[in-house]
Short mmCIF file of C-alpha atoms and ligand atoms in Angstrom, two decimals:
data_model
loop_
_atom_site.label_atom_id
_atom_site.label_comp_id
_atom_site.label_asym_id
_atom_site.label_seq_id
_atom_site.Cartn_x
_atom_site.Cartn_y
_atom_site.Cartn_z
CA UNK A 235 48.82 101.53 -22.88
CA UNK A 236 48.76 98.85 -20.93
CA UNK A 237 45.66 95.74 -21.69
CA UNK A 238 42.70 95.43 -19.33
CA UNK A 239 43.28 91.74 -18.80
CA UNK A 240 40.25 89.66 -19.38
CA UNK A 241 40.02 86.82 -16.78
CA UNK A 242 38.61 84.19 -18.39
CA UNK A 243 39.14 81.49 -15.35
CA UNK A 244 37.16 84.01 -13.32
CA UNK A 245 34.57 84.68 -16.16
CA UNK A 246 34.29 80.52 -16.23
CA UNK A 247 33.47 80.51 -12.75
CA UNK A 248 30.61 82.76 -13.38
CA UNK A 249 28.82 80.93 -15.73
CA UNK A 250 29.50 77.55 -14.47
CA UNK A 251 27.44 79.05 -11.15
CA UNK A 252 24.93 80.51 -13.39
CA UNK A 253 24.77 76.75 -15.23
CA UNK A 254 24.51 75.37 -11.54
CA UNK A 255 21.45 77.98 -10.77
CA UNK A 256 19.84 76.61 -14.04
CA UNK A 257 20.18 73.16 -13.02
CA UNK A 258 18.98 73.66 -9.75
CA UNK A 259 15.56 75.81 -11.26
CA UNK A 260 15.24 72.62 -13.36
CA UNK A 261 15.61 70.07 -11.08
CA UNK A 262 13.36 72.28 -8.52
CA UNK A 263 10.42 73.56 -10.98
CA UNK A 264 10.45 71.05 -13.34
CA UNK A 265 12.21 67.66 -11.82
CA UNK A 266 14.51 67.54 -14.54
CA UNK A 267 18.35 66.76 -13.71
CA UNK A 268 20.38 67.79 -17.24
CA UNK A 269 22.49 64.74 -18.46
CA UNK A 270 25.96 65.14 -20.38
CA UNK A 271 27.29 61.45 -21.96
CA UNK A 272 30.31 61.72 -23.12
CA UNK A 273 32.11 58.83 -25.22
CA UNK A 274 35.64 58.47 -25.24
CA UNK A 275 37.11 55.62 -27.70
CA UNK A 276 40.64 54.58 -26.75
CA UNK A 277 43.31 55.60 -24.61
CA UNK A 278 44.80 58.94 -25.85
CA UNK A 279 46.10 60.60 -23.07
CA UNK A 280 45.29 64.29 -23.49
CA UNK A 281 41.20 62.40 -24.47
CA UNK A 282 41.60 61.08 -21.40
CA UNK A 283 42.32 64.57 -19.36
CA UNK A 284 39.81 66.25 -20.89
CA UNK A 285 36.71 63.83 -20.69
CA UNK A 286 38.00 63.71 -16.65
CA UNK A 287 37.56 67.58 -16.56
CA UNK A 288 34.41 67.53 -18.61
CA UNK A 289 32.79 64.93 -16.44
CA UNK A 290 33.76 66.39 -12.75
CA UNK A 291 32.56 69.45 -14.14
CA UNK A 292 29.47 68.32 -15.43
CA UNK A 293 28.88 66.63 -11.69
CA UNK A 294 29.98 69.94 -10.29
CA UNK A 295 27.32 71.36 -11.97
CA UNK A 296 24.67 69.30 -10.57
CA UNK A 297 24.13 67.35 -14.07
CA UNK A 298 24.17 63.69 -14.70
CA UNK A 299 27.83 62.90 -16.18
CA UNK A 300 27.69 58.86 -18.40
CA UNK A 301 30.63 57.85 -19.48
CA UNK A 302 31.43 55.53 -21.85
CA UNK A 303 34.97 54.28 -22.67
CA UNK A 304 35.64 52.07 -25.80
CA UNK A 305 38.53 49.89 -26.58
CA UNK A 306 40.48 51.47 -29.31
CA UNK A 307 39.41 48.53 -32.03
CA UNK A 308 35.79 49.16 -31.06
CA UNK A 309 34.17 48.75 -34.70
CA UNK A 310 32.58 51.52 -36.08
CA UNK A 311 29.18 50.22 -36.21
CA UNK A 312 29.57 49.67 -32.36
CA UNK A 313 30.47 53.17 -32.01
CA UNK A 314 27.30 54.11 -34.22
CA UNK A 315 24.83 51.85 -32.04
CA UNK A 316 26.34 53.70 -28.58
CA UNK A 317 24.95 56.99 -30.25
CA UNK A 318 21.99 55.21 -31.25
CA UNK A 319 21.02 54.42 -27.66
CA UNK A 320 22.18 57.64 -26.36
CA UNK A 321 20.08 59.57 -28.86
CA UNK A 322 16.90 57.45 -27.74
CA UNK A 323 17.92 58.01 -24.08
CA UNK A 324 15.42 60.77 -21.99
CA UNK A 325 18.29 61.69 -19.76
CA UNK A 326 20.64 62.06 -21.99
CA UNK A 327 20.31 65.55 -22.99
CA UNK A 328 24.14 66.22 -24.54
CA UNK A 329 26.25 63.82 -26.99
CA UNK A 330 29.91 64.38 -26.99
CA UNK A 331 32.31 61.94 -28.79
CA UNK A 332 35.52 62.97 -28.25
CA UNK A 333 37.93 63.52 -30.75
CA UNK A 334 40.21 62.58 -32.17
CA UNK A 335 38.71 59.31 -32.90
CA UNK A 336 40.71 55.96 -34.40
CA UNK A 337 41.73 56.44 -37.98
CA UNK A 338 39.44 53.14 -38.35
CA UNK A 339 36.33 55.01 -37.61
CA UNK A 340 34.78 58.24 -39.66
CA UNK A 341 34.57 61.31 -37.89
CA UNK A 342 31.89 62.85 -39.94
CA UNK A 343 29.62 59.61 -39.83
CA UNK A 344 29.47 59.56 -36.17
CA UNK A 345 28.97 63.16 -35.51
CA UNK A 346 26.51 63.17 -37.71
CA UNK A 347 24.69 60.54 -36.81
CA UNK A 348 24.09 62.28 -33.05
CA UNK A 349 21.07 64.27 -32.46
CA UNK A 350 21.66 67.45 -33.60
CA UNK A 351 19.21 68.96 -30.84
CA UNK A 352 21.90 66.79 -28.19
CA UNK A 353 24.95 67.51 -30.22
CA UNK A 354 26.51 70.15 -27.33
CA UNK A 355 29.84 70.12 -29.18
CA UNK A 356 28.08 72.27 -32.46
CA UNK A 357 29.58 69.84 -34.80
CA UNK A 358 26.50 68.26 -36.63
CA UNK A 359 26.21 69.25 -40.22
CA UNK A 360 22.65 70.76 -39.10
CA UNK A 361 23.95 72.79 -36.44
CA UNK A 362 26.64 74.13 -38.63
CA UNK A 363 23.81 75.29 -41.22
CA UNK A 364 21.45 76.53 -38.71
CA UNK A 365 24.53 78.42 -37.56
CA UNK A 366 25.48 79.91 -40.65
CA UNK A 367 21.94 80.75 -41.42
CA UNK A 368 21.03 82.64 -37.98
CA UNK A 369 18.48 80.05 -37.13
CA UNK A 370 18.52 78.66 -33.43
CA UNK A 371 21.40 75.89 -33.06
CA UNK A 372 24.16 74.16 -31.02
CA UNK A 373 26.90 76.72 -30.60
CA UNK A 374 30.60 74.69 -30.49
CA UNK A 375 31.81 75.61 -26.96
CA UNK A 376 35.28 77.20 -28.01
CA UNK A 377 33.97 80.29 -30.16
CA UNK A 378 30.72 80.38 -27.63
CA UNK A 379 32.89 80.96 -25.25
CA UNK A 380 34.88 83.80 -26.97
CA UNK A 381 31.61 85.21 -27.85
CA UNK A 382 30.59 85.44 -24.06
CA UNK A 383 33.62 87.08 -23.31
CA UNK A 384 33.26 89.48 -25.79
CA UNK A 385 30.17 90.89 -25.13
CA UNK A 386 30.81 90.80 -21.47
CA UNK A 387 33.82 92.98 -22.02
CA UNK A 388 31.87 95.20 -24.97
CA UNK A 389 28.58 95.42 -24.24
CA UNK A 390 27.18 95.34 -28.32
CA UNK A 391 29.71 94.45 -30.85
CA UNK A 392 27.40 95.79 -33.70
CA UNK A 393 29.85 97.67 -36.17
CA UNK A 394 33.17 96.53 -35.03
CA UNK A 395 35.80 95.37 -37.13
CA UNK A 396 36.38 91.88 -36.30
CA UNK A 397 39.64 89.53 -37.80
CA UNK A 398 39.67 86.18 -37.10
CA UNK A 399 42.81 84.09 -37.98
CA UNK A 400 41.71 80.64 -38.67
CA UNK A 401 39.24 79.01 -40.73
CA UNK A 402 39.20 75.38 -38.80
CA UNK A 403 35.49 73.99 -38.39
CA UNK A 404 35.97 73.97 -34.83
CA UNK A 405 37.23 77.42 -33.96
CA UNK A 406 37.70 79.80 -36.68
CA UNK A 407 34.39 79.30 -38.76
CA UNK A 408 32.03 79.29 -35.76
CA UNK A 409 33.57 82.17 -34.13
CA UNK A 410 33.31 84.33 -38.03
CA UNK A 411 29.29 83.39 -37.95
CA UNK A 412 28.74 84.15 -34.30
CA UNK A 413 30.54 87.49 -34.92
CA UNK A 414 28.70 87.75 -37.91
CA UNK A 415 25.75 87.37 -36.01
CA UNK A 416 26.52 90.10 -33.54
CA UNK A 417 26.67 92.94 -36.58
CA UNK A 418 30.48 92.76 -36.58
CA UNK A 419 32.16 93.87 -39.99
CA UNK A 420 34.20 90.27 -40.17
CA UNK A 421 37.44 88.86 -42.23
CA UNK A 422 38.70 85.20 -41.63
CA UNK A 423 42.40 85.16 -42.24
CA UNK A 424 44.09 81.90 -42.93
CA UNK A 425 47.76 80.64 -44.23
CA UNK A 426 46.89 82.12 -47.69
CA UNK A 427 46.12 85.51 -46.47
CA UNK A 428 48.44 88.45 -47.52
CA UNK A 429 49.95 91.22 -45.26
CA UNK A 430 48.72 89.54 -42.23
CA UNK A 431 49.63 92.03 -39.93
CA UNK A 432 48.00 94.49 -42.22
CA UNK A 433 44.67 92.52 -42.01
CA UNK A 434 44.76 92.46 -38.94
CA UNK A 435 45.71 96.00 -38.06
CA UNK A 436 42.42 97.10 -39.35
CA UNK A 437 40.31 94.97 -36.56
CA UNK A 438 38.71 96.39 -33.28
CA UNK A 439 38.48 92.70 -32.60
CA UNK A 440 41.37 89.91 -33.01
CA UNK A 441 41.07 86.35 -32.39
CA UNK A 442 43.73 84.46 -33.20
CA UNK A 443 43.02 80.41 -33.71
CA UNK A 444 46.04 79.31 -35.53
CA UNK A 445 48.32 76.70 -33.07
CA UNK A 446 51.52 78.69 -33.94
CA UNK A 447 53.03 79.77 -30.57
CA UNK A 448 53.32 83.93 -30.58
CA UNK A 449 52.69 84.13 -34.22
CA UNK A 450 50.39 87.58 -33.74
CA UNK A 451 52.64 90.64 -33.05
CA UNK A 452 51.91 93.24 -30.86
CA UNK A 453 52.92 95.72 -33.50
CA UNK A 454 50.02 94.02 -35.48
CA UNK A 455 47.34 95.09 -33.22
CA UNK A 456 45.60 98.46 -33.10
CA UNK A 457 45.83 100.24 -30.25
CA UNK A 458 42.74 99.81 -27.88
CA UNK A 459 41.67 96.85 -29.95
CA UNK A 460 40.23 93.97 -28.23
CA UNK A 461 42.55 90.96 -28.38
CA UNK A 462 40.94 87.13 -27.95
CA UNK A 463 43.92 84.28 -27.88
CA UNK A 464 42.15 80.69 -28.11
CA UNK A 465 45.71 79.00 -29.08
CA UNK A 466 47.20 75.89 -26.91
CA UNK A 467 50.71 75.73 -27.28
CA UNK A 468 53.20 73.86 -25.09
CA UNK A 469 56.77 75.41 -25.91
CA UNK A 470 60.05 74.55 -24.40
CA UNK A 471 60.69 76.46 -21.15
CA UNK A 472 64.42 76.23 -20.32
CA UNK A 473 64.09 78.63 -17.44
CA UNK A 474 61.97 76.38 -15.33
CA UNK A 475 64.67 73.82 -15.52
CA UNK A 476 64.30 70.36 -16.37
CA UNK A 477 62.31 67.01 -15.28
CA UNK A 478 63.43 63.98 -13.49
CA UNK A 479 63.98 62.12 -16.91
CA UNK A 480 66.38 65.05 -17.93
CA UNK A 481 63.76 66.54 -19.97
CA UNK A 482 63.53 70.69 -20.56
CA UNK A 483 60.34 71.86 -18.58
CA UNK A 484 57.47 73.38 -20.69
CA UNK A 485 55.02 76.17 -20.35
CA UNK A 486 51.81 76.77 -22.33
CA UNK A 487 51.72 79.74 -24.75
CA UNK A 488 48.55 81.33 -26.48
CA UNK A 489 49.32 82.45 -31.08
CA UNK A 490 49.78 86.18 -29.30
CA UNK A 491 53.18 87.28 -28.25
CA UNK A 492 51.31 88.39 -25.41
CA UNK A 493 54.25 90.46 -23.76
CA UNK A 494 54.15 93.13 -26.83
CA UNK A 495 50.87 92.78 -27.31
CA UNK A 496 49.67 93.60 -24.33
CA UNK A 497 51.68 97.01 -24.30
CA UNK A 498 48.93 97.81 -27.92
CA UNK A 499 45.62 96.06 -27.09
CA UNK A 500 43.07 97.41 -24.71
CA UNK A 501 42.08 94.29 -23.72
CA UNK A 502 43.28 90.76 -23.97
CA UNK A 503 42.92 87.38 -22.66
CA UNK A 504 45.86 85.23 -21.38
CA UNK A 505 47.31 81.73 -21.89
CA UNK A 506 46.73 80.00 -20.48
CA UNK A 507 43.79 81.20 -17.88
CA UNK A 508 41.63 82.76 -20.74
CA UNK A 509 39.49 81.02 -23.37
CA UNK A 510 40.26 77.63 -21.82
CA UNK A 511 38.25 77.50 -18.64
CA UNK A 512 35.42 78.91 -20.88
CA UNK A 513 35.31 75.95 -23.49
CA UNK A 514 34.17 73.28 -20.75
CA UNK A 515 32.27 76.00 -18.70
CA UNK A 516 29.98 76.21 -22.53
CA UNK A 517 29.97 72.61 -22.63
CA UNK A 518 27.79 72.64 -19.86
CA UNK A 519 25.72 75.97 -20.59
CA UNK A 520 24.88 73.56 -24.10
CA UNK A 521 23.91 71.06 -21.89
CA UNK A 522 21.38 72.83 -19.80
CA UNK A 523 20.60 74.85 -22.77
CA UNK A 524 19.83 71.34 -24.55
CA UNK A 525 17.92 70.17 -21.69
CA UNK A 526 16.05 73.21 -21.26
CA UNK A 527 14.84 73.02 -25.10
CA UNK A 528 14.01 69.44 -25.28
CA UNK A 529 11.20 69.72 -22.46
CA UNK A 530 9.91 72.91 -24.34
CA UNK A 531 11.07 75.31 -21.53
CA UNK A 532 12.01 78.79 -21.81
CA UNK A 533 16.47 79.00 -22.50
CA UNK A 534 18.65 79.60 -19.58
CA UNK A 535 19.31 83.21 -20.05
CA UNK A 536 23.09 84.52 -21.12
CA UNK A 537 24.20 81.36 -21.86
CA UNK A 538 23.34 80.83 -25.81
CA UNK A 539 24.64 82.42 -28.62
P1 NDP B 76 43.58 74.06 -37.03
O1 NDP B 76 44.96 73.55 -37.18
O2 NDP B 76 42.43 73.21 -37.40
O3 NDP B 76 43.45 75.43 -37.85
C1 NDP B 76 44.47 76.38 -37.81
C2 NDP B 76 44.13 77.51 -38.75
O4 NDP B 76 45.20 78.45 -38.68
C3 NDP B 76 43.99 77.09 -40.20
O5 NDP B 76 42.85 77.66 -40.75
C4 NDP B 76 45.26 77.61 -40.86
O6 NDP B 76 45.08 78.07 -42.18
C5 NDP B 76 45.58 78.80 -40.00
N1 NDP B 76 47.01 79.10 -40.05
C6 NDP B 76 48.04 78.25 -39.90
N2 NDP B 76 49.20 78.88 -40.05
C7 NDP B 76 48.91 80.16 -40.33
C8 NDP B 76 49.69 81.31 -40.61
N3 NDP B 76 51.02 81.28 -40.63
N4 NDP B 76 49.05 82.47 -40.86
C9 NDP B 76 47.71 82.53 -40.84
N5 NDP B 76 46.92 81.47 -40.57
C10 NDP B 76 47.51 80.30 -40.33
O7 NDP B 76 43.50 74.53 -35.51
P2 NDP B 76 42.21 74.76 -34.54
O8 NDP B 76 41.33 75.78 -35.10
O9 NDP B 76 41.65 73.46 -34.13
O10 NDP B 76 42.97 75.34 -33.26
C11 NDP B 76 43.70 76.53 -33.32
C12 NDP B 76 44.40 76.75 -31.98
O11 NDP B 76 43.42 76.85 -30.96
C13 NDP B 76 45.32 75.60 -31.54
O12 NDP B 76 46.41 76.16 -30.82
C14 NDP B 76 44.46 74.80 -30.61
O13 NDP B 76 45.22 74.08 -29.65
C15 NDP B 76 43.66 75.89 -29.95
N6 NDP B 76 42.36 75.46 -29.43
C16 NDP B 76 42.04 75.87 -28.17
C17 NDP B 76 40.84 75.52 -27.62
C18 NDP B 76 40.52 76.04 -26.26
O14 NDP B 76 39.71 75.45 -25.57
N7 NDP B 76 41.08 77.17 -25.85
C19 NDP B 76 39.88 74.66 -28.33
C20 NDP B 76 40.26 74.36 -29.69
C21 NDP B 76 41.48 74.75 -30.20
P3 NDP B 76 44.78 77.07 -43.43
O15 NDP B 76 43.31 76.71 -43.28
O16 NDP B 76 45.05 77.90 -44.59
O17 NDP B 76 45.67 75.90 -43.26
#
């Protein structure tokens, strides 16, 4: 068998258009323009990268993008007052502070002290709970993604047998509920977990969020079985040569040894091209989702959890 190929760029494009159709219904009907301010403290380079995609896209889109850059010895309390502002802010409808943040500064404290009904990145201890109760919350944009794609491919997913390897707040926790949610049969695997590839053998669904470059086997999978890869791993790549500075080119890989795996699954999504392109493309379905819920207006449709 060879795997149906799941085109997550293309699937991206989709709903950033629909997000763009939303925006333009708000603007139009309502004279609302959805706002995304995102907060980037310091200089880290791959920070940097992102917040540039996030806000072109966001512009794209026809949202507002803010952006706020802090010096890397901003004090915490600074840091706190920003979100402070932004929460009391009417067209600010999304918070994201990017992470990871200065060792000086606590994570937790500053996420949580965002709005959880502007918190588009899912990580406020309320939107976890609501999460992991079923009640209506701020889906992180990684595992929202992955859910898209899955019922796009699927249709229901009520009954399946779904693995997912990693148990990170971010990814793998999220992406267990949301499956939960959908009336999938679910196991999170983790470093601890024995007979891996027996685990996951069982699954109709795989997603592997792990970071370890071709870790999942395609003798692992069950045949037909719908493979989702969300790692980002850059690995040597000696056969593109090297750089100017003498260096060995690199390529990005997904945790799937996609070349075997891809002879098992029925379906599977690529590295890179896959659940990338849908993480920002959720960031701003949160956003207009956000928007659309803080004026009291019905929720952009396919675009929540
Ligand atoms: P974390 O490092 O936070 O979590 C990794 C998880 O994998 C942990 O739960 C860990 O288990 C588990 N794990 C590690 N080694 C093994 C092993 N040998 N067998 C089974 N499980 C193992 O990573 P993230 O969840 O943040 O990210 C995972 C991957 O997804 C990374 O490659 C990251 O770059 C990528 N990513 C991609 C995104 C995208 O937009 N596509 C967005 C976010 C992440 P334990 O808890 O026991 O240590």
């Amino acid at each position: 068998m060879t795997a149906q190929i799941i085109d997550g760029k293309g699937f991206a494009a989709e709903v950033r258009q629909k997000v763009a159709g939303h925006v333009t219904r708000l603007r139009e009907e309502h004279g609302l323009t959805p706002g995304l301010a995102v907060v980037l403290v310091g200089e880290d380079p791959a920070s940097q990268v992102y917040v540039r995609a996030k806000g072109k896209a966001t512009v794209e889109a026809g949202m507002e993008s803010f952006e706020h850059r802090l010096d890397a010895d901003t004090p915490e309390a600074d840091l706190l007052a920003l979100v402070e502002k932004l929460n009391k802010d009417p067209a600010v409808h999304g918070i994201l502070v990017q992470l990871p943040l200065p060792e000086h500064i606590d994570s937790d404290l500053v996420i949580n002290a965002i709005d959880p009904d502007k918190d588009v990145d899912g990580f406020h201890i309320l939107n976890v709970g609501r999460l992991g109760t079923g009640q209506k919350s701020m889906v992180p944009c990684t595992p929202l993604g992955c859910l898209m794609m899955l019922r796009h491919h699927h249709g229901t997913l009520s009954g399946k047998e779904a693995v997912v390897i990693g148990r990170s707040n971010i990814v793998g926790k999220p992406m267990a509920h949301l499956l939960l949610g959908d009336s999938c049969t679910v196991t999170i695997a983790h470093s601890r977990t024995q007979d891996l590839p027996g685990v996951v053998r069982r699954a109709d669904i795989v997603v592997a969020a792990v970071g370890r470059p071709g870790m999942v086997q395609g003798d692992w999978i069950k045949p037909g079985a719908t493979v989702i890869d969300v790692g980002i791993n850059r690995i040597e790549a000696p056969e593109r040569g090297t750089n100017e500075d003498g260096s060995v080119k690199t390529r990005l890989v997904g945790d799937v040894d996609f070349d075997s795996a891809k002879d098992v699954a029925g379906a599977i999504t690529p590295v890179p091209g896959g659940v990338g392109p849908m993480t920002i493309a959720c960031l701003l379905a949160n956003t207009v989702t956000a928007c659309a819920r803080a004026n009291r207006l019905p929720e952009p449709e396919g675009l929540t959890a």
